[in-house]
Amino acid sequence: MKLAYCNRRGQLLEHPILAPLGASCGDLWELAADELIPLPAGSTLASLPGRQAVGMTRGGEAKRLSGWAVGALLPAGYLRLLAPAGIASDSEVLPLFGYTAVCFQDGQLKVAALQVEDGRRWAPANFNLPELETGIREKTQLYPDNRLVRHLANCARTYQCFTAQNFFYCRWEAGIPVSGHCNAKCLGCISQQSSDCCPSPQSRIDFTPSLREIVELAADHLALGEDPMVSGGQGCEGDPLLEAELWAEAIVEIRKRTKLGKININTNGGAAAGLKLVAEAGLDAVRIGLVSANPEFYTAYHRPVYDFSQVVASLQTAKEHGVHTALNLLTFPGLTDREGELKRLADLIGRAGVEQLQLRNLNIDPDLMTQFLPYVEGEALGLREFLSRLKEACPALEIGSWSH
């Protein structure tokens, strides 16, 4: 295996001598052959400007180069096992992406990753299709005064959002953003960032849709779409439970029009009373996102105005009302796979009766993540071992990458 890096002009290079390394919460790990897979189709290679590439000499010493480290941005269904190894030469924060360690092996690009679910439905090849503009035009003509159509069209075109595009393709999971407000200020929030961090990759919705605007689009998609689902709580909004009354009214009206498809809410779970309201209205599924089941680390990353006990209460409330429950675990090598993190996560899953765990690569500058980390418990197991032990502890748990 050989180190992959790039020069200051952004040209990808293979080092003739140095072996590749990966990073786990700032610690350098030697890449293991059995943890490498070919670069998946639909991946993107990215240079990490300001992060000097680091490789390992034949004598086992770490050596930095003048060139930049390289990372891979993986498509849905793949779990990052290690972040790229790089030493910061400046204080500039990298854009919010899930950087994965990459190297050359026998002239082929490999990544430190694991496929956890078949990603064909969410493969990039299924999006940005020629018929997107036709779909946007048809929906705009059908609902000329619906602001959500214009908002989703912008998300589909400008940000290439897959759930926004699905609405115009009339298929699968389609996003219905509603809330412009949030009760947390997550370090890696992708829709609203403080000026001292980094640019948000997309803009948050700046209006609250009316009941009619929500219902007509959601009912349309559920009644006519292929294997349809509508989801509140998209990357372009805050938390949907802050508009729980509106969502509850919408669910009741949607179900008057169609019984088809599923209605899902993606939330931080910080408003258990709001979740109870939408659950009683007929919510089918909820996905609660979190970076950790450790209240100390959860609070440090999510920076909520609520207590972690609200998250637990939301999961229990959903279970009591027959709502399918999933956790959206934002994974980061060297944090997620700690022994203490594993124990707390397994305990939460067991106590709340969580049915599914969705694994997502946390989009963040690895250096930013390690700079603010509070104390974490136990040794880092590696994410493969973490998953193996979690399956043993929670044998009924479904593990994947997205809502079904």
mmCIF file of C-alpha atoms in Angstrom:
data_model
loop_
_atom_site.group_PDB
_atom_site.id
_atom_site.type_symbol
_atom_site.label_atom_id
_atom_site.label_comp_id
_atom_site.label_asym_id
_atom_site.label_seq_id
_atom_site.Cartn_x
_atom_site.Cartn_y
_atom_site.Cartn_z
ATOM 1 C CA MET A 1 0.000 0.000 0.000
ATOM 2 C CA LYS A 2 1.195 3.509 -0.814
ATOM 3 C CA LEU A 3 0.297 6.941 0.472
ATOM 4 C CA ALA A 4 -2.144 8.975 -1.627
ATOM 5 C CA TYR A 5 -1.645 12.746 -1.446
ATOM 6 C CA CYS A 6 -1.874 15.784 -3.690
ATOM 7 C CA ASN A 7 0.413 18.659 -4.518
ATOM 8 C CA ARG A 8 -0.484 22.331 -4.068
ATOM 9 C CA ARG A 9 -2.020 22.331 -7.573
ATOM 10 C CA GLY A 10 -4.484 19.636 -6.556
ATOM 11 C CA GLN A 11 -2.927 16.808 -8.581
ATOM 12 C CA LEU A 12 -3.418 13.349 -7.058
ATOM 13 C CA LEU A 13 -0.119 11.534 -6.462
ATOM 14 C CA GLU A 14 1.088 8.153 -5.210
ATOM 15 C CA HIS A 15 4.126 8.274 -2.939
ATOM 16 C CA PRO A 16 6.777 5.739 -4.039
ATOM 17 C CA ILE A 17 7.888 4.809 -0.508
ATOM 18 C CA LEU A 18 5.636 6.005 2.323
ATOM 19 C CA ALA A 19 2.852 3.724 3.553
ATOM 20 C CA PRO A 20 -0.604 5.223 4.222
ATOM 21 C CA LEU A 21 -1.970 6.166 7.633
ATOM 22 C CA GLY A 22 -5.441 7.016 8.864
ATOM 23 C CA ALA A 23 -6.641 9.069 11.813
ATOM 24 C CA SER A 24 -8.798 8.145 14.796
ATOM 25 C CA CYS A 25 -9.572 11.218 16.931
ATOM 26 C CA GLY A 26 -6.135 12.626 16.172
ATOM 27 C CA ASP A 27 -4.264 9.332 16.707
ATOM 28 C CA LEU A 28 -2.488 7.878 13.681
ATOM 29 C CA TRP A 29 -3.413 4.325 12.708
ATOM 30 C CA GLU A 30 -1.710 2.162 10.107
ATOM 31 C CA LEU A 31 -4.172 1.184 7.378
ATOM 32 C CA ALA A 32 -4.919 -2.539 7.485
ATOM 33 C CA ALA A 33 -5.447 -4.417 4.225
ATOM 34 C CA ASP A 34 -8.564 -6.174 5.542
ATOM 35 C CA GLU A 35 -10.206 -2.790 6.265
ATOM 36 C CA LEU A 36 -9.753 -1.464 2.730
ATOM 37 C CA ILE A 37 -12.263 -1.664 -0.096
ATOM 38 C CA PRO A 38 -12.090 -0.272 -3.644
ATOM 39 C CA LEU A 39 -13.193 3.351 -3.918
ATOM 40 C CA PRO A 40 -16.991 2.985 -4.318
ATOM 41 C CA ALA A 41 -18.697 4.270 -7.446
ATOM 42 C CA GLY A 42 -20.148 7.713 -6.780
ATOM 43 C CA SER A 43 -17.401 8.721 -4.350
ATOM 44 C CA THR A 44 -15.673 12.101 -4.562
ATOM 45 C CA LEU A 45 -11.972 12.678 -3.921
ATOM 46 C CA ALA A 46 -11.125 15.874 -2.067
ATOM 47 C CA SER A 47 -7.852 17.579 -1.231
ATOM 48 C CA LEU A 48 -7.529 18.874 2.321
ATOM 49 C CA PRO A 49 -5.764 22.237 1.924
ATOM 50 C CA GLY A 50 -3.850 23.254 5.014
ATOM 51 C CA ARG A 51 -3.501 19.609 6.133
ATOM 52 C CA GLN A 52 -0.040 18.257 5.329
ATOM 53 C CA ALA A 53 -0.118 14.615 4.247
ATOM 54 C CA VAL A 54 1.430 12.118 6.684
ATOM 55 C CA GLY A 55 2.804 8.697 5.762
ATOM 56 C CA MET A 56 4.813 5.973 7.459
ATOM 57 C CA THR A 57 8.437 5.192 6.650
ATOM 58 C CA ARG A 58 9.749 1.635 6.347
ATOM 59 C CA GLY A 59 11.137 2.086 9.832
ATOM 60 C CA GLY A 60 7.654 2.745 11.219
ATOM 61 C CA GLU A 61 7.997 6.490 11.757
ATOM 62 C CA ALA A 62 5.422 9.103 10.746
ATOM 63 C CA LYS A 63 6.696 11.594 8.169
ATOM 64 C CA ARG A 64 4.882 14.664 6.911
ATOM 65 C CA LEU A 65 5.041 15.937 3.329
ATOM 66 C CA SER A 66 4.702 19.383 1.834
ATOM 67 C CA GLY A 67 1.676 18.174 -0.156
ATOM 68 C CA TRP A 68 -1.889 18.027 1.115
ATOM 69 C CA ALA A 69 -3.734 15.054 2.556
ATOM 70 C CA VAL A 70 -6.489 13.495 0.450
ATOM 71 C CA GLY A 71 -9.896 12.269 1.608
ATOM 72 C CA ALA A 72 -12.778 10.422 -0.016
ATOM 73 C CA LEU A 73 -16.410 11.469 0.362
ATOM 74 C CA LEU A 74 -18.388 8.220 0.306
ATOM 75 C CA PRO A 75 -21.888 7.612 -1.093
ATOM 76 C CA ALA A 76 -24.756 6.406 1.088
ATOM 77 C CA GLY A 77 -24.437 2.925 2.532
ATOM 78 C CA TYR A 78 -20.722 3.126 3.386
ATOM 79 C CA LEU A 79 -19.299 3.607 6.877
ATOM 80 C CA ARG A 80 -15.965 5.416 7.226
ATOM 81 C CA LEU A 81 -13.503 3.484 9.402
ATOM 82 C CA LEU A 82 -10.714 6.083 9.582
ATOM 83 C CA ALA A 83 -10.345 9.764 8.719
ATOM 84 C CA PRO A 84 -7.425 11.017 6.574
ATOM 85 C CA ALA A 85 -4.107 11.523 8.353
ATOM 86 C CA GLY A 86 -3.004 15.152 8.088
ATOM 87 C CA ILE A 87 -1.186 17.743 10.170
ATOM 88 C CA ALA A 88 -2.703 21.223 10.164
ATOM 89 C CA SER A 89 -0.384 23.943 8.854
ATOM 90 C CA ASP A 90 -2.977 26.706 9.334
ATOM 91 C CA SER A 91 -6.150 27.341 11.322
ATOM 92 C CA GLU A 92 -8.621 27.379 8.423
ATOM 93 C CA VAL A 93 -11.601 25.075 8.992
ATOM 94 C CA LEU A 94 -12.402 22.588 6.240
ATOM 95 C CA PRO A 95 -15.890 22.452 4.694
ATOM 96 C CA LEU A 96 -18.425 20.135 6.342
ATOM 97 C CA PHE A 97 -17.873 16.778 4.644
ATOM 98 C CA GLY A 98 -17.246 13.229 5.874
ATOM 99 C CA TYR A 99 -13.584 12.823 4.938
ATOM 100 C CA THR A 100 -12.385 9.204 4.716
ATOM 101 C CA ALA A 101 -8.823 7.825 4.587
ATOM 102 C CA VAL A 102 -7.763 6.809 1.069
ATOM 103 C CA CYS A 103 -4.652 5.135 -0.341
ATOM 104 C CA PHE A 104 -3.218 3.309 -3.348
ATOM 105 C CA GLN A 105 -2.924 -0.476 -3.442
ATOM 106 C CA ASP A 106 -1.532 -2.112 -6.576
ATOM 107 C CA GLY A 107 -2.288 1.076 -8.463
ATOM 108 C CA GLN A 108 -5.951 1.078 -7.392
ATOM 109 C CA LEU A 109 -7.563 3.592 -5.038
ATOM 110 C CA LYS A 110 -8.805 2.038 -1.809
ATOM 111 C CA VAL A 111 -10.659 3.519 1.170
ATOM 112 C CA ALA A 112 -10.867 2.573 4.837
ATOM 113 C CA ALA A 113 -14.585 1.839 4.830
ATOM 114 C CA LEU A 114 -17.266 -0.795 5.270
ATOM 115 C CA GLN A 115 -20.477 -1.216 3.291
ATOM 116 C CA VAL A 116 -23.359 -1.475 5.757
ATOM 117 C CA GLU A 117 -26.289 -1.375 3.327
ATOM 118 C CA ASP A 118 -26.938 -1.802 -0.368
ATOM 119 C CA GLY A 119 -26.751 1.742 -1.691
ATOM 120 C CA ARG A 120 -28.282 1.280 -5.116
ATOM 121 C CA ARG A 121 -31.397 3.308 -4.375
ATOM 122 C CA TRP A 122 -29.327 6.259 -3.124
ATOM 123 C CA ALA A 123 -26.520 5.907 -5.651
ATOM 124 C CA PRO A 124 -25.559 9.249 -7.275
ATOM 125 C CA ALA A 125 -26.291 7.727 -10.692
ATOM 126 C CA ASN A 126 -30.008 7.799 -9.790
ATOM 127 C CA PHE A 127 -30.017 11.577 -9.345
ATOM 128 C CA ASN A 128 -29.428 14.748 -11.365
ATOM 129 C CA LEU A 129 -31.268 13.031 -14.209
ATOM 130 C CA PRO A 130 -32.443 14.778 -17.404
ATOM 131 C CA GLU A 131 -36.066 14.432 -16.280
ATOM 132 C CA LEU A 132 -35.494 16.560 -13.171
ATOM 133 C CA GLU A 133 -36.336 19.795 -14.982
ATOM 134 C CA THR A 134 -39.446 18.216 -16.447
ATOM 135 C CA GLY A 135 -40.584 17.211 -12.969
ATOM 136 C CA ILE A 136 -39.929 20.675 -11.570
ATOM 137 C CA ARG A 137 -41.868 22.262 -14.405
ATOM 138 C CA GLU A 138 -44.833 19.904 -13.936
ATOM 139 C CA LYS A 139 -45.038 20.399 -10.172
ATOM 140 C CA THR A 140 -44.698 24.166 -10.536
ATOM 141 C CA GLN A 141 -47.582 24.218 -13.015
ATOM 142 C CA LEU A 142 -49.669 21.970 -10.786
ATOM 143 C CA TYR A 143 -49.033 24.051 -7.637
ATOM 144 C CA PRO A 144 -48.132 27.543 -8.919
ATOM 145 C CA ASP A 145 -48.592 29.329 -5.575
ATOM 146 C CA ASN A 146 -46.996 26.706 -3.327
ATOM 147 C CA ARG A 147 -43.788 28.103 -1.846
ATOM 148 C CA LEU A 148 -42.552 24.651 -0.900
ATOM 149 C CA VAL A 149 -42.338 23.678 -4.578
ATOM 150 C CA ARG A 150 -40.012 26.615 -5.247
ATOM 151 C CA HIS A 151 -37.960 25.848 -2.144
ATOM 152 C CA LEU A 152 -37.580 22.168 -3.077
ATOM 153 C CA ALA A 153 -36.715 23.091 -6.654
ATOM 154 C CA ASN A 154 -33.848 25.235 -5.394
ATOM 155 C CA CYS A 155 -32.642 22.432 -3.106
ATOM 156 C CA ALA A 156 -32.846 19.948 -5.981
ATOM 157 C CA ARG A 157 -30.927 22.151 -8.406
ATOM 158 C CA THR A 158 -28.492 24.157 -6.273
ATOM 159 C CA TYR A 159 -27.670 21.669 -3.520
ATOM 160 C CA GLN A 160 -28.487 18.497 -5.507
ATOM 161 C CA CYS A 161 -30.481 17.251 -2.506
ATOM 162 C CA PHE A 162 -31.628 13.697 -3.157
ATOM 163 C CA THR A 163 -34.838 13.859 -1.084
ATOM 164 C CA ALA A 164 -35.798 17.111 -2.804
ATOM 165 C CA GLN A 165 -35.169 15.556 -6.211
ATOM 166 C CA ASN A 166 -37.243 12.491 -5.272
ATOM 167 C CA PHE A 167 -40.297 14.710 -4.928
ATOM 168 C CA PHE A 168 -39.954 15.764 -8.563
ATOM 169 C CA TYR A 169 -39.177 12.208 -9.694
ATOM 170 C CA CYS A 170 -42.347 11.026 -7.842
ATOM 171 C CA ARG A 171 -40.582 8.241 -5.961
ATOM 172 C CA TRP A 172 -39.137 7.005 -2.657
ATOM 173 C CA GLU A 173 -38.384 9.349 0.255
ATOM 174 C CA ALA A 174 -39.233 12.992 -0.386
ATOM 175 C CA GLY A 175 -38.390 15.815 1.980
ATOM 176 C CA ILE A 176 -41.051 18.210 3.251
ATOM 177 C CA PRO A 177 -39.167 20.964 5.154
ATOM 178 C CA VAL A 178 -41.303 22.942 7.572
ATOM 179 C CA SER A 179 -39.308 24.402 10.474
ATOM 180 C CA GLY A 180 -36.911 27.325 10.204
ATOM 181 C CA HIS A 181 -36.026 27.102 13.894
ATOM 182 C CA CYS A 182 -33.956 24.714 15.977
ATOM 183 C CA ASN A 183 -33.423 24.047 19.678
ATOM 184 C CA ALA A 184 -29.769 23.035 19.240
ATOM 185 C CA LYS A 185 -26.659 24.588 17.695
ATOM 186 C CA CYS A 186 -24.770 21.521 16.518
ATOM 187 C CA LEU A 187 -21.087 21.994 15.842
ATOM 188 C CA GLY A 188 -21.489 20.435 12.389
ATOM 189 C CA CYS A 189 -24.890 21.894 11.483
ATOM 190 C CA ILE A 190 -25.213 21.882 7.701
ATOM 191 C CA SER A 191 -27.887 24.565 7.426
ATOM 192 C CA GLN A 192 -26.789 27.315 9.806
ATOM 193 C CA GLN A 193 -23.301 28.064 11.120
ATOM 194 C CA SER A 194 -21.755 30.766 13.263
ATOM 195 C CA SER A 195 -19.288 33.010 11.456
ATOM 196 C CA ASP A 196 -16.306 31.598 13.382
ATOM 197 C CA CYS A 197 -16.812 28.072 12.051
ATOM 198 C CA CYS A 198 -17.241 27.523 8.346
ATOM 199 C CA PRO A 199 -19.788 28.114 5.564
ATOM 200 C CA SER A 200 -22.957 26.032 5.710
ATOM 201 C CA PRO A 201 -23.294 23.818 2.633
ATOM 202 C CA GLN A 202 -26.934 24.868 2.218
ATOM 203 C CA SER A 203 -29.404 27.502 3.363
ATOM 204 C CA ARG A 204 -32.147 26.943 5.925
ATOM 205 C CA ILE A 205 -35.786 27.439 4.945
ATOM 206 C CA ASP A 206 -36.790 31.042 5.682
ATOM 207 C CA PHE A 207 -40.573 30.668 5.901
ATOM 208 C CA THR A 208 -43.143 28.439 7.601
ATOM 209 C CA PRO A 209 -45.312 26.653 5.024
ATOM 210 C CA SER A 210 -49.053 26.799 5.434
ATOM 211 C CA LEU A 211 -51.100 23.713 6.245
ATOM 212 C CA ARG A 212 -52.341 23.620 2.647
ATOM 213 C CA GLU A 213 -48.832 23.850 1.202
ATOM 214 C CA ILE A 214 -47.667 20.882 3.275
ATOM 215 C CA VAL A 215 -50.726 18.702 2.778
ATOM 216 C CA GLU A 216 -51.113 19.035 -0.977
ATOM 217 C CA LEU A 217 -47.484 18.139 -1.680
ATOM 218 C CA ALA A 218 -47.246 15.327 0.860
ATOM 219 C CA ALA A 219 -50.561 13.760 -0.144
ATOM 220 C CA ASP A 220 -49.612 14.042 -3.819
ATOM 221 C CA HIS A 221 -46.332 12.199 -3.248
ATOM 222 C CA LEU A 222 -47.804 9.482 -1.028
ATOM 223 C CA ALA A 223 -50.760 8.809 -3.332
ATOM 224 C CA LEU A 224 -48.873 8.794 -6.633
ATOM 225 C CA GLY A 225 -45.216 8.102 -5.849
ATOM 226 C CA GLU A 226 -43.264 4.882 -6.206
ATOM 227 C CA ASP A 227 -42.660 3.218 -2.785
ATOM 228 C CA PRO A 228 -43.385 6.632 -1.236
ATOM 229 C CA MET A 229 -42.364 8.248 2.032
ATOM 230 C CA VAL A 230 -42.433 11.886 3.106
ATOM 231 C CA SER A 231 -40.026 13.142 5.756
ATOM 232 C CA GLY A 232 -39.870 16.252 7.870
ATOM 233 C CA GLY A 233 -36.540 17.287 9.315
ATOM 234 C CA GLN A 234 -34.325 17.808 6.291
ATOM 235 C CA GLY A 235 -30.850 19.333 6.072
ATOM 236 C CA CYS A 236 -32.374 22.656 4.979
ATOM 237 C CA GLU A 237 -34.413 23.175 8.140
ATOM 238 C CA GLY A 238 -34.228 23.279 11.916
ATOM 239 C CA ASP A 239 -36.136 20.756 14.008
ATOM 240 C CA PRO A 240 -39.638 19.774 12.828
ATOM 241 C CA LEU A 241 -40.932 19.150 16.355
ATOM 242 C CA LEU A 242 -40.798 22.912 16.914
ATOM 243 C CA GLU A 243 -43.721 22.950 14.462
ATOM 244 C CA ALA A 244 -45.397 19.921 16.048
ATOM 245 C CA GLU A 245 -48.914 21.381 16.033
ATOM 246 C CA LEU A 246 -48.656 22.184 12.331
ATOM 247 C CA TRP A 247 -47.257 18.728 11.557
ATOM 248 C CA ALA A 248 -49.989 17.033 13.616
ATOM 249 C CA GLU A 249 -52.699 18.922 11.705
ATOM 250 C CA ALA A 250 -50.989 18.083 8.422
ATOM 251 C CA ILE A 251 -50.785 14.361 9.207
ATOM 252 C CA VAL A 252 -54.495 14.226 9.982
ATOM 253 C CA GLU A 253 -55.366 16.012 6.718
ATOM 254 C CA ILE A 254 -52.915 13.924 4.664
ATOM 255 C CA ARG A 255 -54.477 10.720 5.924
ATOM 256 C CA LYS A 256 -57.933 11.985 4.971
ATOM 257 C CA ARG A 257 -56.657 12.083 1.380
ATOM 258 C CA THR A 258 -54.574 8.904 1.255
ATOM 259 C CA LYS A 259 -53.628 5.940 3.421
ATOM 260 C CA LEU A 260 -50.691 5.055 1.199
ATOM 261 C CA GLY A 261 -47.002 5.441 2.000
ATOM 262 C CA LYS A 262 -45.223 6.384 5.196
ATOM 263 C CA ILE A 263 -44.876 9.664 7.093
ATOM 264 C CA ASN A 264 -41.540 10.065 8.847
ATOM 265 C CA ILE A 265 -39.993 12.746 11.061
ATOM 266 C CA ASN A 266 -36.239 13.281 11.413
ATOM 267 C CA THR A 267 -35.567 15.124 14.676
ATOM 268 C CA ASN A 268 -33.133 15.647 17.518
ATOM 269 C CA GLY A 269 -35.856 14.435 19.871
ATOM 270 C CA GLY A 270 -35.492 17.455 22.120
ATOM 271 C CA ALA A 271 -39.241 18.132 22.335
ATOM 272 C CA ALA A 272 -40.899 14.967 23.659
ATOM 273 C CA ALA A 273 -44.282 16.681 24.041
ATOM 274 C CA GLY A 274 -44.199 17.621 20.371
ATOM 275 C CA LEU A 275 -43.380 14.062 19.372
ATOM 276 C CA LYS A 276 -46.332 12.816 21.411
ATOM 277 C CA LEU A 277 -48.569 15.213 19.484
ATOM 278 C CA VAL A 278 -47.493 14.001 16.031
ATOM 279 C CA ALA A 279 -47.480 10.366 17.153
ATOM 280 C CA GLU A 280 -51.106 10.658 18.264
ATOM 281 C CA ALA A 281 -51.940 12.245 14.898
ATOM 282 C CA GLY A 282 -50.702 9.163 13.047
ATOM 283 C CA LEU A 283 -46.945 9.452 12.512
ATOM 284 C CA ASP A 284 -45.508 6.219 11.079
ATOM 285 C CA ALA A 285 -41.801 6.557 11.879
ATOM 286 C CA VAL A 286 -39.316 8.756 13.685
ATOM 287 C CA ARG A 287 -35.547 8.987 13.332
ATOM 288 C CA ILE A 288 -33.667 10.709 16.134
ATOM 289 C CA GLY A 289 -30.191 11.957 15.301
ATOM 290 C CA LEU A 290 -27.366 12.005 17.822
ATOM 291 C CA VAL A 291 -23.602 11.926 17.939
ATOM 292 C CA SER A 292 -23.441 10.046 21.230
ATOM 293 C CA ALA A 293 -25.591 8.468 23.941
ATOM 294 C CA ASN A 294 -23.241 9.979 26.514
ATOM 295 C CA PRO A 295 -25.070 13.091 27.835
ATOM 296 C CA GLU A 296 -21.780 14.947 28.407
ATOM 297 C CA PHE A 297 -20.538 14.501 24.871
ATOM 298 C CA TYR A 298 -24.033 14.881 23.388
ATOM 299 C CA THR A 299 -24.343 18.297 25.022
ATOM 300 C CA ALA A 300 -20.835 19.370 23.975
ATOM 301 C CA TYR A 301 -21.510 18.620 20.300
ATOM 302 C CA HIS A 302 -25.221 19.401 19.869
ATOM 303 C CA ARG A 303 -25.267 22.407 22.235
ATOM 304 C CA PRO A 304 -29.014 22.003 22.941
ATOM 305 C CA VAL A 305 -31.387 24.140 24.986
ATOM 306 C CA TYR A 306 -33.023 20.907 26.250
ATOM 307 C CA ASP A 307 -31.769 18.092 28.474
ATOM 308 C CA PHE A 308 -30.693 14.705 27.097
ATOM 309 C CA SER A 309 -33.540 13.136 29.073
ATOM 310 C CA GLN A 310 -35.882 14.624 26.447
ATOM 311 C CA VAL A 311 -34.241 12.440 23.791
ATOM 312 C CA VAL A 312 -34.833 9.329 25.875
ATOM 313 C CA ALA A 313 -38.421 10.386 26.551
ATOM 314 C CA SER A 314 -39.037 10.968 22.835
ATOM 315 C CA LEU A 315 -37.861 7.453 21.969
ATOM 316 C CA GLN A 316 -40.015 5.943 24.693
ATOM 317 C CA THR A 317 -43.034 8.030 23.651
ATOM 318 C CA ALA A 318 -42.683 6.903 20.045
ATOM 319 C CA LYS A 319 -42.478 3.274 21.112
ATOM 320 C CA GLU A 320 -45.577 3.596 23.319
ATOM 321 C CA HIS A 321 -47.560 4.950 20.339
ATOM 322 C CA GLY A 322 -46.467 2.250 17.894
ATOM 323 C CA VAL A 323 -44.200 4.543 15.900
ATOM 324 C CA HIS A 324 -41.195 2.871 14.253
ATOM 325 C CA THR A 325 -38.092 4.179 16.028
ATOM 326 C CA ALA A 326 -34.628 4.666 14.576
ATOM 327 C CA LEU A 327 -31.449 6.324 15.753
ATOM 328 C CA ASN A 328 -29.369 8.255 13.245
ATOM 329 C CA LEU A 329 -25.879 7.812 14.716
ATOM 330 C CA LEU A 330 -23.389 10.414 13.466
ATOM 331 C CA THR A 331 -20.194 8.379 13.518
ATOM 332 C CA PHE A 332 -16.648 9.604 13.966
ATOM 333 C CA PRO A 333 -13.623 7.266 14.179
ATOM 334 C CA GLY A 334 -12.064 7.273 17.629
ATOM 335 C CA LEU A 335 -15.208 8.579 19.296
ATOM 336 C CA THR A 336 -18.108 6.342 18.280
ATOM 337 C CA ASP A 337 -16.060 3.175 18.776
ATOM 338 C CA ARG A 338 -14.950 3.857 22.372
ATOM 339 C CA GLU A 339 -15.836 1.165 24.888
ATOM 340 C CA GLY A 340 -17.802 3.632 27.007
ATOM 341 C CA GLU A 341 -19.728 4.910 23.988
ATOM 342 C CA LEU A 342 -20.671 1.354 23.011
ATOM 343 C CA LYS A 343 -21.987 0.569 26.477
ATOM 344 C CA ARG A 344 -24.104 3.722 26.663
ATOM 345 C CA LEU A 345 -25.503 3.264 23.148
ATOM 346 C CA ALA A 346 -26.451 -0.377 23.745
ATOM 347 C CA ASP A 347 -28.128 0.624 27.005
ATOM 348 C CA LEU A 348 -30.168 3.364 25.298
ATOM 349 C CA ILE A 349 -31.246 1.012 22.493
ATOM 350 C CA GLY A 350 -32.348 -1.605 25.015
ATOM 351 C CA ARG A 351 -34.175 0.796 27.337
ATOM 352 C CA ALA A 352 -36.041 2.596 24.561
ATOM 353 C CA GLY A 353 -36.701 -0.416 22.336
ATOM 354 C CA VAL A 354 -35.034 1.189 19.305
ATOM 355 C CA GLU A 355 -35.719 -0.854 16.178
ATOM 356 C CA GLN A 356 -33.146 0.482 13.733
ATOM 357 C CA LEU A 357 -29.714 2.107 13.842
ATOM 358 C CA GLN A 358 -28.751 4.237 10.855
ATOM 359 C CA LEU A 359 -25.028 4.883 10.528
ATOM 360 C CA ARG A 360 -23.958 8.193 9.014
ATOM 361 C CA ASN A 361 -20.463 9.610 8.596
ATOM 362 C CA LEU A 362 -20.338 12.850 10.564
ATOM 363 C CA ASN A 363 -19.614 15.751 8.214
ATOM 364 C CA ILE A 364 -16.974 17.810 9.972
ATOM 365 C CA ASP A 365 -13.353 18.881 9.848
ATOM 366 C CA PRO A 366 -11.548 16.094 11.800
ATOM 367 C CA ASP A 367 -9.282 18.656 13.492
ATOM 368 C CA LEU A 368 -12.269 20.712 14.640
ATOM 369 C CA MET A 369 -13.833 17.592 16.131
ATOM 370 C CA THR A 370 -10.763 16.589 18.108
ATOM 371 C CA GLN A 371 -10.129 20.120 19.400
ATOM 372 C CA PHE A 372 -13.324 20.315 21.419
ATOM 373 C CA LEU A 373 -13.746 16.660 22.465
ATOM 374 C CA PRO A 374 -14.512 16.231 26.155
ATOM 375 C CA TYR A 375 -13.268 13.182 28.014
ATOM 376 C CA VAL A 376 -14.307 9.947 26.293
ATOM 377 C CA GLU A 377 -14.442 6.609 28.084
ATOM 378 C CA GLY A 378 -12.361 3.551 27.269
ATOM 379 C CA GLU A 379 -10.124 2.519 24.403
ATOM 380 C CA ALA A 380 -10.978 2.955 20.739
ATOM 381 C CA LEU A 381 -12.059 -0.446 19.409
ATOM 382 C CA GLY A 382 -12.188 0.372 15.711
ATOM 383 C CA LEU A 383 -15.583 0.678 14.062
ATOM 384 C CA ARG A 384 -15.653 -2.889 12.721
ATOM 385 C CA GLU A 385 -15.182 -4.283 16.229
ATOM 386 C CA PHE A 386 -17.657 -1.723 17.572
ATOM 387 C CA LEU A 387 -20.351 -2.984 15.188
ATOM 388 C CA SER A 388 -19.592 -6.612 15.973
ATOM 389 C CA ARG A 389 -19.998 -6.030 19.712
ATOM 390 C CA LEU A 390 -23.127 -3.912 19.220
ATOM 391 C CA LYS A 391 -24.773 -6.726 17.247
ATOM 392 C CA GLU A 392 -23.980 -9.128 20.069
ATOM 393 C CA ALA A 393 -25.440 -6.765 22.661
ATOM 394 C CA CYS A 394 -28.550 -5.879 20.573
ATOM 395 C CA PRO A 395 -29.310 -8.923 18.365
ATOM 396 C CA ALA A 396 -32.769 -7.668 17.310
ATOM 397 C CA LEU A 397 -31.453 -4.298 16.136
ATOM 398 C CA GLU A 398 -31.577 -3.597 12.396
ATOM 399 C CA ILE A 399 -28.422 -1.805 11.244
ATOM 400 C CA GLY A 400 -28.353 0.173 8.008
ATOM 401 C CA SER A 401 -27.980 3.641 6.549
ATOM 402 C CA TRP A 402 -31.429 5.114 5.897
ATOM 403 C CA SER A 403 -35.156 4.943 6.613
ATOM 404 C CA HIS A 404 -37.191 2.248 4.903
#
